[in-house]
């Protein structure tokens, strides 16, 4: 993908909460939906004009089977996602909002001034 993204998870009450930001060049996927091929509870929204590359589940399986080191590529990609999600959850439980904000600015240096602040507030767990 090219450009920055956010992932907005729609909660069953109808309220939306921002769950994750992705930077240019990162994979964006609703893995809990894509991997088992289940309906999604997540909307993926581009915050800027974006070029998106997609792959179907069937083609991903072919990639794993037919490309040398394809399965290793997939494993490394999901490990990266897993570690980032666990770190984000741990931070939400343990770190004060100010530290989460500083971590956001450190990881997403170039996006902070280009998006509405309520996206950032939602991401770091501050309810407005």
Tab-separated table of C-alpha atoms in Angstrom, residues 88 90-106 120-121 123-126:
chain	number	residue	atom	x	y	z
A	88	UNK	CA	-0.324	-1.842	21.575
A	90	UNK	CA	0.067	-3.865	26.640
A	91	UNK	CA	0.580	-0.121	26.274
A	92	UNK	CA	-3.162	0.566	26.564
A	93	UNK	CA	-3.245	-1.338	29.862
A	94	UNK	CA	0.011	-0.117	31.367
A	95	UNK	CA	1.127	3.230	29.952
A	96	UNK	CA	-0.298	6.682	30.628
A	97	UNK	CA	-1.938	8.444	27.680
A	98	UNK	CA	0.947	10.923	27.391
A	99	UNK	CA	3.442	8.095	26.828
A	100	UNK	CA	1.136	6.412	24.295
A	101	UNK	CA	0.911	9.754	22.472
A	102	UNK	CA	4.715	10.124	22.426
A	103	UNK	CA	5.031	6.563	21.110
A	104	UNK	CA	2.475	7.353	18.407
A	105	UNK	CA	4.430	10.456	17.340
A	106	UNK	CA	7.657	8.456	17.304
A	120	UNK	CA	-5.052	9.987	17.365
A	121	UNK	CA	-7.087	10.319	20.570
A	123	UNK	CA	-5.947	5.254	18.814
A	124	UNK	CA	-4.203	6.012	22.096
A	125	UNK	CA	-7.345	5.289	24.108
A	126	UNK	CA	-8.577	8.740	25.050
